[in-house]
mmCIF file of C-alpha atoms in Angstrom:
data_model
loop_
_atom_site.group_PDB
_atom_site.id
_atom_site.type_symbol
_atom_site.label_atom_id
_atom_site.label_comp_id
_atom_site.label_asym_id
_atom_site.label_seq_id
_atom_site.Cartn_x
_atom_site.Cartn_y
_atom_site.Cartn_z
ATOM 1 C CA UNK A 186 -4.089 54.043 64.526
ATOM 2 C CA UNK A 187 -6.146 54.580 61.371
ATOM 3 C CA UNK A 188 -4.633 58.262 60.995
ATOM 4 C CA UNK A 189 -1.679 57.245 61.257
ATOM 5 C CA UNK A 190 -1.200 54.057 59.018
ATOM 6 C CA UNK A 191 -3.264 56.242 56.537
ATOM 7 C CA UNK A 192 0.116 58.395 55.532
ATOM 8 C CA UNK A 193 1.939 55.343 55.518
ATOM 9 C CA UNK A 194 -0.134 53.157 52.982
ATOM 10 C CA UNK A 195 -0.127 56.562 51.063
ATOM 11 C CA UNK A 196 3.760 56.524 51.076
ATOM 12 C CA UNK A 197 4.153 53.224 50.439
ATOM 13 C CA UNK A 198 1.737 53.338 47.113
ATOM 14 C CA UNK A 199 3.480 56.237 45.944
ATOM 15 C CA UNK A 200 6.927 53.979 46.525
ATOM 16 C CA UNK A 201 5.575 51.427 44.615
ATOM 17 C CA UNK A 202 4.420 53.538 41.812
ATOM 18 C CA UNK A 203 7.855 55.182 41.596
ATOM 19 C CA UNK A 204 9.635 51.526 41.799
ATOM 20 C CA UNK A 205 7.206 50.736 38.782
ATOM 21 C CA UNK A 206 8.207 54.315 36.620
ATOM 22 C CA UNK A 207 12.088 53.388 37.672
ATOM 23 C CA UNK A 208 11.224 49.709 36.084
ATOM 24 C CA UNK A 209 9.424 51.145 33.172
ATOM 25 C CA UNK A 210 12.586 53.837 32.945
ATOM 26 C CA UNK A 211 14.768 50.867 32.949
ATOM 27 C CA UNK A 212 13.091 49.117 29.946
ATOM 28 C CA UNK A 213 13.337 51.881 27.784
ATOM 29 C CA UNK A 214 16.738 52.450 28.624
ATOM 30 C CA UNK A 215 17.438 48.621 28.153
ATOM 31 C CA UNK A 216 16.237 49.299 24.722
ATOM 32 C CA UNK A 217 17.611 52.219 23.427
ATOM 33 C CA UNK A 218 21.402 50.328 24.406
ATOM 34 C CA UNK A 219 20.082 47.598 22.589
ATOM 35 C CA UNK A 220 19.369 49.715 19.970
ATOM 36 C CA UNK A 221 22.369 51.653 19.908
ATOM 37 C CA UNK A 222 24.669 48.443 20.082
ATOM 38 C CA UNK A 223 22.860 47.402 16.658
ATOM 39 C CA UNK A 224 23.415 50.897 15.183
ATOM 40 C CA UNK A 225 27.015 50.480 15.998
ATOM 41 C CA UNK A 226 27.237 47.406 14.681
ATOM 42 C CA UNK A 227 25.519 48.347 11.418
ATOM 43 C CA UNK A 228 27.955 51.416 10.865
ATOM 44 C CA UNK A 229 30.686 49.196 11.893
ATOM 45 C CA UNK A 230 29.857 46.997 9.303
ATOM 46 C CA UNK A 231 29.640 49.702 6.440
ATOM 47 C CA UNK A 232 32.913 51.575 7.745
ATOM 48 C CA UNK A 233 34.712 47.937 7.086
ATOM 49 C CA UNK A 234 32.982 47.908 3.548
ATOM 50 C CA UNK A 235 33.815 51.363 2.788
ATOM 51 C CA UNK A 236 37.634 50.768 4.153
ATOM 52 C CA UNK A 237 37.629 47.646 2.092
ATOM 53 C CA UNK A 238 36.292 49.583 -1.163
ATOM 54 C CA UNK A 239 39.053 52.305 -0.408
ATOM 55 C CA UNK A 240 41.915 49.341 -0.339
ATOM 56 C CA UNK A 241 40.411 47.894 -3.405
ATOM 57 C CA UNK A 242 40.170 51.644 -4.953
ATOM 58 C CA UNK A 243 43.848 52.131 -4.123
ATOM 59 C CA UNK A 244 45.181 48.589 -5.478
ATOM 60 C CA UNK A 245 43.127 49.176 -8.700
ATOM 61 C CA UNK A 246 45.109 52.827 -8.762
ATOM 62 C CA UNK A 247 48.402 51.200 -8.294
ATOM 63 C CA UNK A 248 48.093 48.328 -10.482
ATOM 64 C CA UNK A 249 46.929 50.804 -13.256
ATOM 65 C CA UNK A 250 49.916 53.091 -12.152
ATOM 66 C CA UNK A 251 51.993 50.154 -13.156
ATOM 67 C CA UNK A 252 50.881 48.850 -16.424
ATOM 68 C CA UNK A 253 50.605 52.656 -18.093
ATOM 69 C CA UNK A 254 54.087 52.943 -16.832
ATOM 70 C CA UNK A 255 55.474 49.661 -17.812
ATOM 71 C CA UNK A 256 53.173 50.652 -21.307
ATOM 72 C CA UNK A 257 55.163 54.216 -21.627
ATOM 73 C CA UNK A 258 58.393 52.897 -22.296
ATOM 74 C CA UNK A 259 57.563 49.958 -25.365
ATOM 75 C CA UNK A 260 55.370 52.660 -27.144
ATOM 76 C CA UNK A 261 55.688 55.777 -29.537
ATOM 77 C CA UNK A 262 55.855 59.573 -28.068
ATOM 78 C CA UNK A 263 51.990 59.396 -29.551
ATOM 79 C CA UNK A 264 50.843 56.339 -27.714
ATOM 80 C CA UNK A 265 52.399 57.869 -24.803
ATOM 81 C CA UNK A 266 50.881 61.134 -24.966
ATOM 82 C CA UNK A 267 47.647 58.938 -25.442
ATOM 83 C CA UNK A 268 48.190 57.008 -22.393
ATOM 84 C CA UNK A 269 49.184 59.963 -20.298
ATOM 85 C CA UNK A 270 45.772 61.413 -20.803
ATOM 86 C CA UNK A 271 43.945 58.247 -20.339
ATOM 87 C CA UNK A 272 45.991 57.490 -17.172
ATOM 88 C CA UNK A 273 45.270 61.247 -15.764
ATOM 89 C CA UNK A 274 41.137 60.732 -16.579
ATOM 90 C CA UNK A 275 41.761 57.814 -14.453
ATOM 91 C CA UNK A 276 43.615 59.748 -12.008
ATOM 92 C CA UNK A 277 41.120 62.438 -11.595
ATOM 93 C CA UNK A 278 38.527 59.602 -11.581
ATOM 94 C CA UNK A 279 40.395 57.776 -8.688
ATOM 95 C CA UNK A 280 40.923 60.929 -6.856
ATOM 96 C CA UNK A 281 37.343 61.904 -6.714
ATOM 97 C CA UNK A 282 36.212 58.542 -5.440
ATOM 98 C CA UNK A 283 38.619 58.238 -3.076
ATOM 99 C CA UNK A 284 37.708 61.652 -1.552
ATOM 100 C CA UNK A 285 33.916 60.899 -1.792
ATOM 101 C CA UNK A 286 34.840 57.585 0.437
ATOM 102 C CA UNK A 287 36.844 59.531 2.321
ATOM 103 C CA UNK A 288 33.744 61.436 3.566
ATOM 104 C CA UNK A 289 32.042 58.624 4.271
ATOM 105 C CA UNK A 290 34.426 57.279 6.316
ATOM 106 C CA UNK A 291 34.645 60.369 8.480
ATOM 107 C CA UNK A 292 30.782 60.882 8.633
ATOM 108 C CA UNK A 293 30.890 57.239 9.931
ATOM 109 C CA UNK A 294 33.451 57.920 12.243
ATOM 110 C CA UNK A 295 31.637 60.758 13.619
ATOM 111 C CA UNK A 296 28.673 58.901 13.479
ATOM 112 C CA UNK A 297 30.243 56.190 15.529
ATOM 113 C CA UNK A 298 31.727 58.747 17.943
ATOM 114 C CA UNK A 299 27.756 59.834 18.693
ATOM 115 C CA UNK A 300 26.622 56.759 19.006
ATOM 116 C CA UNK A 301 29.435 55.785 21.744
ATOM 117 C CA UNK A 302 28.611 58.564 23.356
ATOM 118 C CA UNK A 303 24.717 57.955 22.943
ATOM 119 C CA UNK A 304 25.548 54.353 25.002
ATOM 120 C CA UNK A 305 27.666 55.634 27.369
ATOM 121 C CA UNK A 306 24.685 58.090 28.432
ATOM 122 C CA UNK A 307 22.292 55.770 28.385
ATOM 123 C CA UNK A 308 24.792 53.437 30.441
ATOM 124 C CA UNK A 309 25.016 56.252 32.980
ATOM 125 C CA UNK A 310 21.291 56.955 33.398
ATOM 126 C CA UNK A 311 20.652 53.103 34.086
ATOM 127 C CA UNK A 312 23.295 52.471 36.507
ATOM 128 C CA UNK A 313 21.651 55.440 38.357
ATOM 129 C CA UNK A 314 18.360 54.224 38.090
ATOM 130 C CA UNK A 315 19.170 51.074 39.150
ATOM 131 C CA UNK A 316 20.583 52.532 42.414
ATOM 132 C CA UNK A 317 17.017 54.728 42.707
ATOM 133 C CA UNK A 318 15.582 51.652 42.108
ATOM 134 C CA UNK A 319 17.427 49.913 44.700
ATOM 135 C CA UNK A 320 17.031 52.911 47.637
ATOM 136 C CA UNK A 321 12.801 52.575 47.177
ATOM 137 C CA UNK A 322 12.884 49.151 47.040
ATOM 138 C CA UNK A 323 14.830 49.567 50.639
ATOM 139 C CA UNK A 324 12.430 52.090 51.823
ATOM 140 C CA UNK A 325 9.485 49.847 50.305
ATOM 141 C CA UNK A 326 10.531 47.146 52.853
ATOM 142 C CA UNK A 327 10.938 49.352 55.584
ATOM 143 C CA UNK A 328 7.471 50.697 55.334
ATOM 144 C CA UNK A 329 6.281 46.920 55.158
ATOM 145 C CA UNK A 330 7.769 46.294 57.974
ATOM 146 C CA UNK A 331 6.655 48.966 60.098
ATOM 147 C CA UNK A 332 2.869 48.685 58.994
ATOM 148 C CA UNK A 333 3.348 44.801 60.043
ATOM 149 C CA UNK A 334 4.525 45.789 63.190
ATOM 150 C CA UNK A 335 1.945 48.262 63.894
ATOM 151 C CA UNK A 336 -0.572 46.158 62.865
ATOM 152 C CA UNK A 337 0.296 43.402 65.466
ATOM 153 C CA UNK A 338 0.393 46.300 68.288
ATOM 154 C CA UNK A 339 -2.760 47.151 67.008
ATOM 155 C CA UNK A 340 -3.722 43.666 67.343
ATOM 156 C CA UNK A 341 -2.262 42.996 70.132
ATOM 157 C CA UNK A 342 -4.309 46.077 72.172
ATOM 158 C CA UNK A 343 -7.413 45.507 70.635
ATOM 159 C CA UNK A 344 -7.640 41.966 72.116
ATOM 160 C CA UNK A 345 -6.411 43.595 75.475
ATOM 161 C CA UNK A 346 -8.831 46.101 75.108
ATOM 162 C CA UNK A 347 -11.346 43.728 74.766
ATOM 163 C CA UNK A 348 -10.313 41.519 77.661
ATOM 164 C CA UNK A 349 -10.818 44.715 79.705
ATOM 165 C CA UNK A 350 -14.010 45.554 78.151
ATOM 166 C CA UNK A 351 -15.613 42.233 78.687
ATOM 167 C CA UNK A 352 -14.043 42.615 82.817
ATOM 168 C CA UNK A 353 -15.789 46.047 83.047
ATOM 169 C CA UNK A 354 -19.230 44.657 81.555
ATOM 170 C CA UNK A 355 -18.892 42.367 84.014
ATOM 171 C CA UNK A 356 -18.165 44.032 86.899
ATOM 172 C CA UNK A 357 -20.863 46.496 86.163
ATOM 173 C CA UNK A 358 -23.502 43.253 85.637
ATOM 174 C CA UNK A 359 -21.819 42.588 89.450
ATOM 175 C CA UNK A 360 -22.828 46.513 90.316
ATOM 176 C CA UNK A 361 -25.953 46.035 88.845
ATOM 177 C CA UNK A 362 -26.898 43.047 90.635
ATOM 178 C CA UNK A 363 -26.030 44.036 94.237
ATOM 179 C CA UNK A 364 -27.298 47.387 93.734
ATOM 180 C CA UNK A 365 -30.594 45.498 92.538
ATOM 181 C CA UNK A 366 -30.612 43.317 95.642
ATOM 182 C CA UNK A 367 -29.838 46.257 98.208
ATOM 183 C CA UNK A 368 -33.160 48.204 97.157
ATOM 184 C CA UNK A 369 -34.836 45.243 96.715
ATOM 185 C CA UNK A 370 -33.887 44.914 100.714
ATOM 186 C CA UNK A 371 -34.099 48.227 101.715
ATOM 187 C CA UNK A 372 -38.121 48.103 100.091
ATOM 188 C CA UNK A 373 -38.846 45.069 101.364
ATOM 189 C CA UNK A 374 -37.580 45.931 104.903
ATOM 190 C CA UNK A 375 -39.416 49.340 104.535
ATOM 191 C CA UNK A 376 -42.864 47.843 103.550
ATOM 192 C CA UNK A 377 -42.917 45.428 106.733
ATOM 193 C CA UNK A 378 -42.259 48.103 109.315
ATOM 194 C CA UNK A 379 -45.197 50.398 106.663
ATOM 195 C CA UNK A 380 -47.064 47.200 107.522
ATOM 196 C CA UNK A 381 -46.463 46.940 111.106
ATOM 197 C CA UNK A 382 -47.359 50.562 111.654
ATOM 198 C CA UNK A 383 -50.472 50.411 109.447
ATOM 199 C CA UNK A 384 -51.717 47.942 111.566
ATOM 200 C CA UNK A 385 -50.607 49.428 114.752
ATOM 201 C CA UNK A 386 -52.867 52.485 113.534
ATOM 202 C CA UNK A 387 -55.547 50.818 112.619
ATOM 203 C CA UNK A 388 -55.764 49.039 116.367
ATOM 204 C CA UNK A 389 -55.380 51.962 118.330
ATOM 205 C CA UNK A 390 -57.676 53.492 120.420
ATOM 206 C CA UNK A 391 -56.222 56.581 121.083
ATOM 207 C CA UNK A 392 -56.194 59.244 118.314
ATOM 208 C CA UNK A 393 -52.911 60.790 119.475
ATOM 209 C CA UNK A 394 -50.674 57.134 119.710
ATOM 210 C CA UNK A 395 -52.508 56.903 116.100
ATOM 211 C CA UNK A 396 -51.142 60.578 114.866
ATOM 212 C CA UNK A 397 -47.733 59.488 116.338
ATOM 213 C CA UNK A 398 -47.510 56.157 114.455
ATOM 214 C CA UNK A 399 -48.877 58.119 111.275
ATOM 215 C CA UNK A 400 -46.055 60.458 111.616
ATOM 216 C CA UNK A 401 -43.276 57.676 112.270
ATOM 217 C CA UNK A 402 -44.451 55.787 109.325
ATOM 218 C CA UNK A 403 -44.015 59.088 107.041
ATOM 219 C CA UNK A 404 -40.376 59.473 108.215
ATOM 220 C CA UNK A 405 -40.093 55.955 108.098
ATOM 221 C CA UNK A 406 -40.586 56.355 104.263
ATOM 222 C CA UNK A 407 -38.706 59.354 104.098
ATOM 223 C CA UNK A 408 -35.630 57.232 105.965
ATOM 224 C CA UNK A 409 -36.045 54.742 102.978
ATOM 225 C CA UNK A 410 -36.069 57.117 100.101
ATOM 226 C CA UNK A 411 -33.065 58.453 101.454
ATOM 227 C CA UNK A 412 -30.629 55.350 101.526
ATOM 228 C CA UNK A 413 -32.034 54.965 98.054
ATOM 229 C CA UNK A 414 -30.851 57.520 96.398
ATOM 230 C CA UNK A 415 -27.943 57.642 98.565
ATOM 231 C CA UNK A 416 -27.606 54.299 97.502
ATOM 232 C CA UNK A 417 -28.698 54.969 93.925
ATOM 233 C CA UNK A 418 -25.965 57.501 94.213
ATOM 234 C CA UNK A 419 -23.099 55.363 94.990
ATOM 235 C CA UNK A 420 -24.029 53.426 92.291
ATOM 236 C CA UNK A 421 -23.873 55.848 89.523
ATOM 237 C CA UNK A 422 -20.440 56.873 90.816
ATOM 238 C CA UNK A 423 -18.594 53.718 90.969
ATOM 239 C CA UNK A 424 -20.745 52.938 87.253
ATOM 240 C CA UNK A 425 -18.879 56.682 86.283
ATOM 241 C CA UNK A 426 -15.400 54.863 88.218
ATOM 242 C CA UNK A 427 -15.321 51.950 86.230
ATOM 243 C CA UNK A 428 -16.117 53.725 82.626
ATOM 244 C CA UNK A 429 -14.218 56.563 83.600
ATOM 245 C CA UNK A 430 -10.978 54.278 84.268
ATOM 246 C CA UNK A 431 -11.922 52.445 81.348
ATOM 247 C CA UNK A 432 -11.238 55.325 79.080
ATOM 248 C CA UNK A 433 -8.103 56.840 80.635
ATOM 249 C CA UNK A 434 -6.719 53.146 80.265
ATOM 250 C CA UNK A 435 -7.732 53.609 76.491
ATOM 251 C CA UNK A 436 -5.869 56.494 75.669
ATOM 252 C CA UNK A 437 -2.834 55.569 77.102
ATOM 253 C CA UNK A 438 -2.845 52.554 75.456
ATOM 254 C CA UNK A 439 -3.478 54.431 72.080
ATOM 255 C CA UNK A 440 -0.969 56.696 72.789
ATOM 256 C CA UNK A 441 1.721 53.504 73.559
ATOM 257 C CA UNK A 442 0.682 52.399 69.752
ATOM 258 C CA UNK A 443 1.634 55.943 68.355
ATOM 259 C CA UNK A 444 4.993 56.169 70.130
ATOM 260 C CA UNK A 445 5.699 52.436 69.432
#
């Protein structure tokens, strides 16, 4: 379970730290619109005063247009040669700064035309990182909610598992015991008849009865060692039953977590 919810905790940091670059992202972008909203709003504002300068530029032009003309015909041929050359200086004058605001105006223009496109970028790359934002944060919850659910199957067989474990302790205290008791029987039955015999020996008379008894008492013993390790035997392989079961019944259930 631990391999496997390691790649997962890994994925899900590495989520989160993208979520937090796609919020940081976000900010700056946030920012720079800001930014370029108050840049458009500045050149905006000095277009306007340039167009207004240019209006006022061209009504100065016209209204001195009109008084050197209205001038030209209550004056001598000298005062109107006079005028003519003031009114051209003024032309030329007039020209020149309406051509230099001219230029402004269509730096500003282009200027605004940049910064349009500048936003409209910036727009773009937001609205997309929004959505990136968006698709992590769905496979951020996702993640969650598998780990949650593994975690409760995890849960859920490590309390079975323990259940079990706690049976097979048990029922190899049980083993134990009766295995225990049986020798305890068997030697106990085996050291009466050894008794018996010993006795029996000791009392006869006749050497051959007492060679007899000697030799039934010897495979007497040799009877009893037998059923103990036979016993001992059957022990150890209902012991190996139990743990052996024990694990198979492990496995499987680790392997149910996995595929679940």
């Amino acid at each position: 379970m631990s391999n496997q919810s390691g790649p997962l905790l890994s994925k899900v940091r590495e989520i989160q730290c993208t979520i937090q670059e796609l919020e940081a992202n976000l900010q700056i972008s946030r920012s720079n619109e800001r930014n370029a909203h108050l840049c458009f709003h500045m050149d905006n504002l000095k277009s306007n005063t340039i167009n207004i300068q240019l209006n006022d530029a061209i009504q100065d032009n016209k209204y001195l247009l009109n008084v050197l003309q209205n001038k030209c015909s209550d004056i001598d041929l000298n005062r109107n040669i006079s005028n003519s050359q003031i009114s051209t200086v003024s032309m030329v004058h007039l020209q020149f700064k309406y051509e230099e605001l001219l230029a402004n105006h269509n730096g500003l223009l282009k200027m605004l035309e940049n910064k349009l496109s500048e936003i409209h970028t910036l727009t773009e790359e937001k609205k997309k990182l929004q959505e990136e934002k968006e698709i992590y944060r769905f496979k951020l919850e996702e993640s969650s909610e598998k780990i949650e659910e593994l975690n409760s199957q995890l849960t859920s067989h490590q309390l079975h598992h323990k259940k079990k474990l706690d049976r097979l302790n048990m029922e190899k205290e049980t083993l134990k015991s009766v295995h225990n008791q049986l020798t305890f029987l068997l030697h106990e039955e085996c050291m009466k008849k050894n008794d018996i015999l010993s006795n029996e020996i000791k009392e006869s008379q006749v050497p051959e009865r007492a060679q007899l008894l000697k030799e039934v008492q010897k495979n007497n013993l040799l009877i009893f060692e037998n059923v103990r390790l036979r016993q001992e035997n059957e022990y150890f392989k209902a012991l190996l039953k139990l743990t052996g079961n024990s694990k198979r019944k492990k496995i499987k259930g680790k392997m149910m977590v996995m595929n679940g």
